[in-house]
Coordinates of C-alpha atoms and ligand atoms in Angstrom, one line a residue:
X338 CA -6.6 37.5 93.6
X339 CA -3.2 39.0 94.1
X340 CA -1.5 39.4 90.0
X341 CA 1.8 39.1 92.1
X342 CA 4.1 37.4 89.6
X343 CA 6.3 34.5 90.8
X344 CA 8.8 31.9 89.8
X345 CA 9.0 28.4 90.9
X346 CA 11.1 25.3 89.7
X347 CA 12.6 22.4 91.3
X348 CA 15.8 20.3 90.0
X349 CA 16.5 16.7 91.5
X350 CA 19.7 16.3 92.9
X351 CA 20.8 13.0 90.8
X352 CA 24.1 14.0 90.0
X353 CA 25.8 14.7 87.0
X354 CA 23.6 17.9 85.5
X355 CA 24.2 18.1 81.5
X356 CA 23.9 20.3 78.8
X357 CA 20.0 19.0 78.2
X358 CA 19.4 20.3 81.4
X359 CA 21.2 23.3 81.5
X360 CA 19.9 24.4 78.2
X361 CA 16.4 23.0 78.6
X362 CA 15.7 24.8 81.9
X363 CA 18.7 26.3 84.2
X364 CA 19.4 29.1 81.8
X365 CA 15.9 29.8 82.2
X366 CA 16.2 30.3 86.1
X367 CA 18.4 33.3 85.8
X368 CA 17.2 35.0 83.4
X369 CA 13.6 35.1 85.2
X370 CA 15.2 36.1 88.6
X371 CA 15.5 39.7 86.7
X372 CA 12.3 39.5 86.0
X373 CA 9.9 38.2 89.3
X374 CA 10.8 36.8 92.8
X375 CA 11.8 33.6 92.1
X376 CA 12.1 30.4 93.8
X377 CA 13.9 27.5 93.1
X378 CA 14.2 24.8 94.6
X379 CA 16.4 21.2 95.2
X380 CA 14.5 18.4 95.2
X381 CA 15.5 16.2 97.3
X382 CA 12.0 14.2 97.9
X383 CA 11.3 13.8 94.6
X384 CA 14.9 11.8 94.4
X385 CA 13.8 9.5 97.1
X386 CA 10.9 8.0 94.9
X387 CA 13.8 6.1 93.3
X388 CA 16.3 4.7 95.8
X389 CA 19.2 6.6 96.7
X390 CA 22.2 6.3 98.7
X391 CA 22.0 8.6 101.6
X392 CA 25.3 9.8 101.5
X393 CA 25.5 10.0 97.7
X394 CA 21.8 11.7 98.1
X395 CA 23.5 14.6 100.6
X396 CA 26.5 15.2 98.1
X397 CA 24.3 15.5 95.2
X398 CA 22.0 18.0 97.2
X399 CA 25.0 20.4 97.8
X400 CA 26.3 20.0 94.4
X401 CA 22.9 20.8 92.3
X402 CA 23.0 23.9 94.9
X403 CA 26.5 24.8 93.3
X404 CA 25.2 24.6 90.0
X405 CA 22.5 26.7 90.8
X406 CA 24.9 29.5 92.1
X407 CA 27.7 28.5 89.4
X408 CA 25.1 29.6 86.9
X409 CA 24.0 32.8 88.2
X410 CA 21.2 32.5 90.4
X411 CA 21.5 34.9 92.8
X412 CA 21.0 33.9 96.6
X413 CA 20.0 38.1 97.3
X414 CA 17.6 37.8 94.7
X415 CA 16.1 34.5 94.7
X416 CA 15.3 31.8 97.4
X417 CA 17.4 28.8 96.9
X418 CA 16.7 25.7 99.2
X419 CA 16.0 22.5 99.4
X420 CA 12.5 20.7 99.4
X421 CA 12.7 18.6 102.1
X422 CA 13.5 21.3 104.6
X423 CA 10.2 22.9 104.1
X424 CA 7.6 20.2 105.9
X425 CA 4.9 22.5 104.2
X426 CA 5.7 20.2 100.8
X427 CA 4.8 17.0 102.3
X428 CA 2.0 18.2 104.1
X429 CA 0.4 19.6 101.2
X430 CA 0.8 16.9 98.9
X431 CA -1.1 14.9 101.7
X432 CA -4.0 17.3 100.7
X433 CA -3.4 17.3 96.7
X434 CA -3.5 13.3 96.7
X435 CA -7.4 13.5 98.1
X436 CA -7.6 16.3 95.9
X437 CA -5.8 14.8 92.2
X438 CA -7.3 11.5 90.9
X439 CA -6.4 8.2 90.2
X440 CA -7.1 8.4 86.4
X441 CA -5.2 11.7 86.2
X442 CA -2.0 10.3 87.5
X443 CA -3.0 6.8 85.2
X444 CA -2.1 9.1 82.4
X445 CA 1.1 10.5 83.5
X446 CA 3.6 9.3 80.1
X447 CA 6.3 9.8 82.4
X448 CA 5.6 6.8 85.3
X449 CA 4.9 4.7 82.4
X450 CA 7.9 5.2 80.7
X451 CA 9.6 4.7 84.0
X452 CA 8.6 1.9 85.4
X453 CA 7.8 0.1 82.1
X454 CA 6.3 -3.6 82.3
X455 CA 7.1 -3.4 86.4
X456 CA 4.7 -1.0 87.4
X457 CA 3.6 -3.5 90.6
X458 CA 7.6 -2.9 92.2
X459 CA 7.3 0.5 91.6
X460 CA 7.4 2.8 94.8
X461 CA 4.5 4.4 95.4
X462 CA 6.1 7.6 96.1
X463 CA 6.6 7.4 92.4
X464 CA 3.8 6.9 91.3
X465 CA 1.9 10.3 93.0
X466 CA 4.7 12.2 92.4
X467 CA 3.4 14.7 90.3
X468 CA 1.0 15.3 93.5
X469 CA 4.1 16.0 95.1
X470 CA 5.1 18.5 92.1
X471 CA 2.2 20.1 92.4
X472 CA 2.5 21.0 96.3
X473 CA 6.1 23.0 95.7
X474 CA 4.6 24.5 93.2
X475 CA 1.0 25.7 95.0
X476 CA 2.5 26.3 98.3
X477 CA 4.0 29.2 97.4
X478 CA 1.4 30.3 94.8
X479 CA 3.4 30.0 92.0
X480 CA 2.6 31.9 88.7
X481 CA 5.2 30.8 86.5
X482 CA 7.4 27.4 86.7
X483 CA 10.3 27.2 84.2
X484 CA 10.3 23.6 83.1
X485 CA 12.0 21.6 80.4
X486 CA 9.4 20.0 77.6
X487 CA 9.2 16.7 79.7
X488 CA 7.5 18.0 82.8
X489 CA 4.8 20.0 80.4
X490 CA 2.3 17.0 81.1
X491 CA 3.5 17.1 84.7
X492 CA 2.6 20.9 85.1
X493 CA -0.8 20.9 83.0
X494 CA -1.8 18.0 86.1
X495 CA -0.5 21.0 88.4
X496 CA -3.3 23.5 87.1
X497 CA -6.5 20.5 87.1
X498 CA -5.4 20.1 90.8
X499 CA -5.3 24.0 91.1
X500 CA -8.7 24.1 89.6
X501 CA -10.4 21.3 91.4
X502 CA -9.3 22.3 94.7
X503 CA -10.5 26.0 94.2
X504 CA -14.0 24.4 93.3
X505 CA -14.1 22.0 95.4
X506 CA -13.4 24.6 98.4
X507 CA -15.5 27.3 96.5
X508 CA -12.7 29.3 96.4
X509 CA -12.4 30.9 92.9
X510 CA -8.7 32.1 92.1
X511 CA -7.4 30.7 95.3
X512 CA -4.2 28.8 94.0
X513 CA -3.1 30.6 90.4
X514 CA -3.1 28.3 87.4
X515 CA 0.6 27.6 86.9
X516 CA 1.7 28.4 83.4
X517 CA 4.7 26.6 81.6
X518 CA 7.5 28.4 80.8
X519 CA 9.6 26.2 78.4
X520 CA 12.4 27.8 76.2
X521 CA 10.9 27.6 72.2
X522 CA 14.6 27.3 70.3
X523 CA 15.6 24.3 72.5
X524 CA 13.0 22.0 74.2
X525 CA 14.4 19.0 73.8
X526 CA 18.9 18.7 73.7
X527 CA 19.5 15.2 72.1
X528 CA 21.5 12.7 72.3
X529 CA 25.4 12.8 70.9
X530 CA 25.3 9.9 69.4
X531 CA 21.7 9.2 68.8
X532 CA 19.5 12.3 67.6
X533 CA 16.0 10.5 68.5
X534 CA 17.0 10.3 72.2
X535 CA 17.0 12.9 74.5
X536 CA 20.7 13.6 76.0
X537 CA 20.6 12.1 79.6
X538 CA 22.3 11.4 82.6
X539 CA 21.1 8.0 82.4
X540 CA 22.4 6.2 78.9
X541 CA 25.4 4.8 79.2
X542 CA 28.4 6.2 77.1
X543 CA 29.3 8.9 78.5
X544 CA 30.3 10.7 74.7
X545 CA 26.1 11.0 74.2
X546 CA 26.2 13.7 76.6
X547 CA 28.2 17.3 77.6
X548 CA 28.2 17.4 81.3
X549 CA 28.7 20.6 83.2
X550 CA 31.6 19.5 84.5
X551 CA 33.5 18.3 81.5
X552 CA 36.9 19.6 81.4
X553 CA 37.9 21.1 77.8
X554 CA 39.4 18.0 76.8
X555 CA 36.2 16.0 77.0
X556 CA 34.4 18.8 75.3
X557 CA 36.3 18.7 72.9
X558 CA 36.3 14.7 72.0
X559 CA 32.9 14.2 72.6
X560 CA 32.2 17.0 69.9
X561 CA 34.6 15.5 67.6
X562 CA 33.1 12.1 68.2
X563 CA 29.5 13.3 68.0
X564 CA 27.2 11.8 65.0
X565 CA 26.6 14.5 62.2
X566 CA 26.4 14.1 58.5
X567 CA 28.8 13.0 55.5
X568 CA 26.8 15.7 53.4
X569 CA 28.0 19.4 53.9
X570 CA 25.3 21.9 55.5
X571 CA 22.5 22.8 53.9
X572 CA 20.7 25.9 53.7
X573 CA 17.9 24.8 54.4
X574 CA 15.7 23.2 57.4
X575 CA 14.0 20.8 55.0
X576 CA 16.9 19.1 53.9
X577 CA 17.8 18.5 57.8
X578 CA 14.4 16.2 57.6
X579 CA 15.6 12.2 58.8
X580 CA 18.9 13.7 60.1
X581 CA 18.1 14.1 63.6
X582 CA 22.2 14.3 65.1
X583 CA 23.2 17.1 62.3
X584 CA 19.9 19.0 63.5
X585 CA 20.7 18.6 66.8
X586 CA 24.4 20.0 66.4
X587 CA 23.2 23.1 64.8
X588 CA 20.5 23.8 67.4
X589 CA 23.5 23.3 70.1
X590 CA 25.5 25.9 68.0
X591 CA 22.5 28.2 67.6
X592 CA 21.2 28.7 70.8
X593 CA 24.6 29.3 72.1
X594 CA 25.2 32.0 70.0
X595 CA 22.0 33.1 70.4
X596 CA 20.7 33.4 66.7
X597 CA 18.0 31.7 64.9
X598 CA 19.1 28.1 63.1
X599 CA 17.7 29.8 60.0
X600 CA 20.8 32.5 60.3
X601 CA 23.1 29.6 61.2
X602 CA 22.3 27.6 58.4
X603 CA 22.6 31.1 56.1
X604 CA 25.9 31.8 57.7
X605 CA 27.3 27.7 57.4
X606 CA 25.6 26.4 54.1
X607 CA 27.9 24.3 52.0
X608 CA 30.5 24.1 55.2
X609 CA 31.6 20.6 56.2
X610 CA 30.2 19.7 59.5
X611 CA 33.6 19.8 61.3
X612 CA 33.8 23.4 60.8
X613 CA 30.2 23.6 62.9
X614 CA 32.0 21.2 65.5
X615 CA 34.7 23.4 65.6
X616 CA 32.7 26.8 66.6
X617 CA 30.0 24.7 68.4
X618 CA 33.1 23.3 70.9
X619 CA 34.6 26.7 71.0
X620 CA 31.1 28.0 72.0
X621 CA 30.9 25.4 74.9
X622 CA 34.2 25.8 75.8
X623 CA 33.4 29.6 76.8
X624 CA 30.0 29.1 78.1
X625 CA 30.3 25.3 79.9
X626 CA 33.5 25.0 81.5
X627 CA 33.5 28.0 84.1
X628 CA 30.3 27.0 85.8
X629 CA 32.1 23.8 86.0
X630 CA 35.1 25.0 87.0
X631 CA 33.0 27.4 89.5
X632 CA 31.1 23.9 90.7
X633 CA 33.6 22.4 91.1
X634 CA 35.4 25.5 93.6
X635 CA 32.1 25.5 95.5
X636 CA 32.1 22.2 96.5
X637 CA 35.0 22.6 98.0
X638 CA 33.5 24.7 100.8
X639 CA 30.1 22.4 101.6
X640 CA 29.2 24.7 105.0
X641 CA 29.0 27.5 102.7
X642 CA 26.4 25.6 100.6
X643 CA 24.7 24.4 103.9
X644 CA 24.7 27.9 104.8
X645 CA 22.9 29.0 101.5
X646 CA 20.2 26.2 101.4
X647 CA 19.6 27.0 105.6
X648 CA 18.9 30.6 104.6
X649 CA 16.8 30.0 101.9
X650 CA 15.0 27.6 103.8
X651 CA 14.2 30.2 106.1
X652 CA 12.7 32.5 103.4
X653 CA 10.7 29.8 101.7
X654 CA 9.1 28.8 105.7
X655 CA 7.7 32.2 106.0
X656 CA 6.0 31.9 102.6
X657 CA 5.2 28.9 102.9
X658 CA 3.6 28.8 106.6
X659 CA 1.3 32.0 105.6
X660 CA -0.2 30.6 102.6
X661 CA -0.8 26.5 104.5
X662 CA -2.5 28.3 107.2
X663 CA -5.3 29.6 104.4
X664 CA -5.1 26.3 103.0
X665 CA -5.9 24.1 106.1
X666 CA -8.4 26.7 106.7
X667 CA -10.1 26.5 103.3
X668 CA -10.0 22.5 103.8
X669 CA -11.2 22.6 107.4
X670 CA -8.6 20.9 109.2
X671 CA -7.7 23.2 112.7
Ligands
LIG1199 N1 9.8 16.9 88.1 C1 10.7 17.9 87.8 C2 11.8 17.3 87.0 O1 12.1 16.2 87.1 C3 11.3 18.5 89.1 C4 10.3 19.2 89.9 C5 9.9 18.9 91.1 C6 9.7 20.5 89.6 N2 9.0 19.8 91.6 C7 8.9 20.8 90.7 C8 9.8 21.3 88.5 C9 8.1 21.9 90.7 C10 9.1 22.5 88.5 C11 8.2 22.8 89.6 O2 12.4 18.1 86.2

């Protein structure tokens, strides 16, 4: 088995990226790409599984591509394209589904959540697409896939697909077992105004929520407006116990100053929270706004974009051509 290690992710191009996201994942992306080749990767056939409007569907794919550069993630260093210009993903998700079963994907927390008490109107592109997640991720013989807490169930279906197949087909250490790579301080970004609720593109008011491309201004009232506490900080983690917003806040403000919450909590203790709001929008201010600024730029010029995913595409082909040739050979299709 080649120990060749290498990075894989996908982001959905829905629109409106956030803080939860960038935080949760992104950041993750360009730190790696110093460490392994990397891939990453805009999904655009996982967005289909819900309805989308084409046009709205292209503009989202070239501005999730911006965010991707507006971040960091270098186009010399790491492939950046979109999924559905690769044909290898479809094909081999054709293989995974006769490969995953039905009371593997029964589990999945995140279809149910979904679809709720209307699972029979559901597509049923949704419903196998963690097969789907599997293919990008085992078409390139992934090692590593940076992923925000959510998609953990997701990925640990990923390796019992890995491990059937490379039984089934008697190939031992074929496909790698993909291992999780989800950032420890800051899992899970929640909401602004509700701290049990995971910030998300989807709830309505717009203050629960930083978006990349919030302009100072907005930064700045949505901080001010966030939910924290009446009492001041407290040194301590315990005492944050039942006050999910204020822990939340602090979290924000410690992972973007990159110290522990235990040091934030030394350094604020017996501070009203509006001092915290006041560094924490400072912080987000410096950090936030110039990748929106810089999304916003890029989107301006959508051929360059075209130009990045079509090259990319091109890189991701090569690898991904080589390794479905060994895989329709291991299956026995010629
Ligand atoms: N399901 C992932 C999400 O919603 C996106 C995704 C698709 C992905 N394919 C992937 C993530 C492969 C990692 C690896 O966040």
């Amino acid at each position: 088995m080649s120990k060749k290690k290498l990075a894989f992710s996908g982001v959905q191009p829905t629109g409106n990226l956030h803080l939860g996201n960038y935080l949760g994942a992104l950041k993750n992306f360009v730190s790696l790409q110093q460490e392994m080749e990397s891939i990453y990767c805009v999904v655009d056939l996982h967005a289909i599984t819900i309805f989308q409007n084409p046009k709205i569907l292209k503009n989202n794919t070239l501005e999730t591509t911006s965010c991707f550069l507006a971040m960091g993630l270098d186009p010399k260093k790491s492939i950046i394209f979109n999924q559905s210009s690769v044909s290898g993903h479809a094909e081999l998700a054709w293989i995974l589904n006769c490969v995953s079963r039905i009371g593997w994907l029964n589990r999945m927390t995140q279809f149910k959540d979904k679809v709720g008490s209307n699972k029979e109107k559901a597509s049923v592109g949704l419903y196998i697409y963690p097969n789907l997640m599997a293919a990008d991720i085992l078409l390139y013989k992934a090692t590593h896939v940076p992923v925000g807490a959510d998609q953990k169930q997701h990925l640990e279906l990923s390796r019992d697909i890995a491990q059937k197949f490379n039984k089934d087909f008697n190939c031992e250490n074929f496909f790698p077992l993909p291992e999780p790579l989800i950032s420890k301080n800051i899992s899970r970004v929640m909401s602004l105004r509700d701290g049990l609720k995971k910030m998300s593109k989807s709830e309505e008011s717009d203050y629960s929520r930083i978006n990349l491309k919030d302009s100072e201004d907005e930064i700045t009232k949505k901080i001010k407006k966030a939910k924290s506490d009446s009492a001041s900080i407290p040194d301590n983690l315990k005492s944050l116990n039942g006050k999910p917003e204020a822990l939340n806040l602090l979290t924000l403000y410690s992972e973007l100053s990159n110290q522990t919450l235990e040091k934030v909590l030394a350094e604020m203790s017996g501070k009203e929270y509006s001092f915290l709001k006041k560094n924490l929008t400072e912080l987000l201010i410096e950090q936030i706004c110039p990748v929106g600024k810089e999304i916003n730029k890029l989107m301006d010029d959508k051929s360059y974009l075209s130009s990045i995913l079509r090259e990319g595409s091109k890189k991701a082909q090569l690898i991904a051509e080589d390794n479905l040739k060994n895989i329709r050979e291991k299956v026995g299709l010629i």
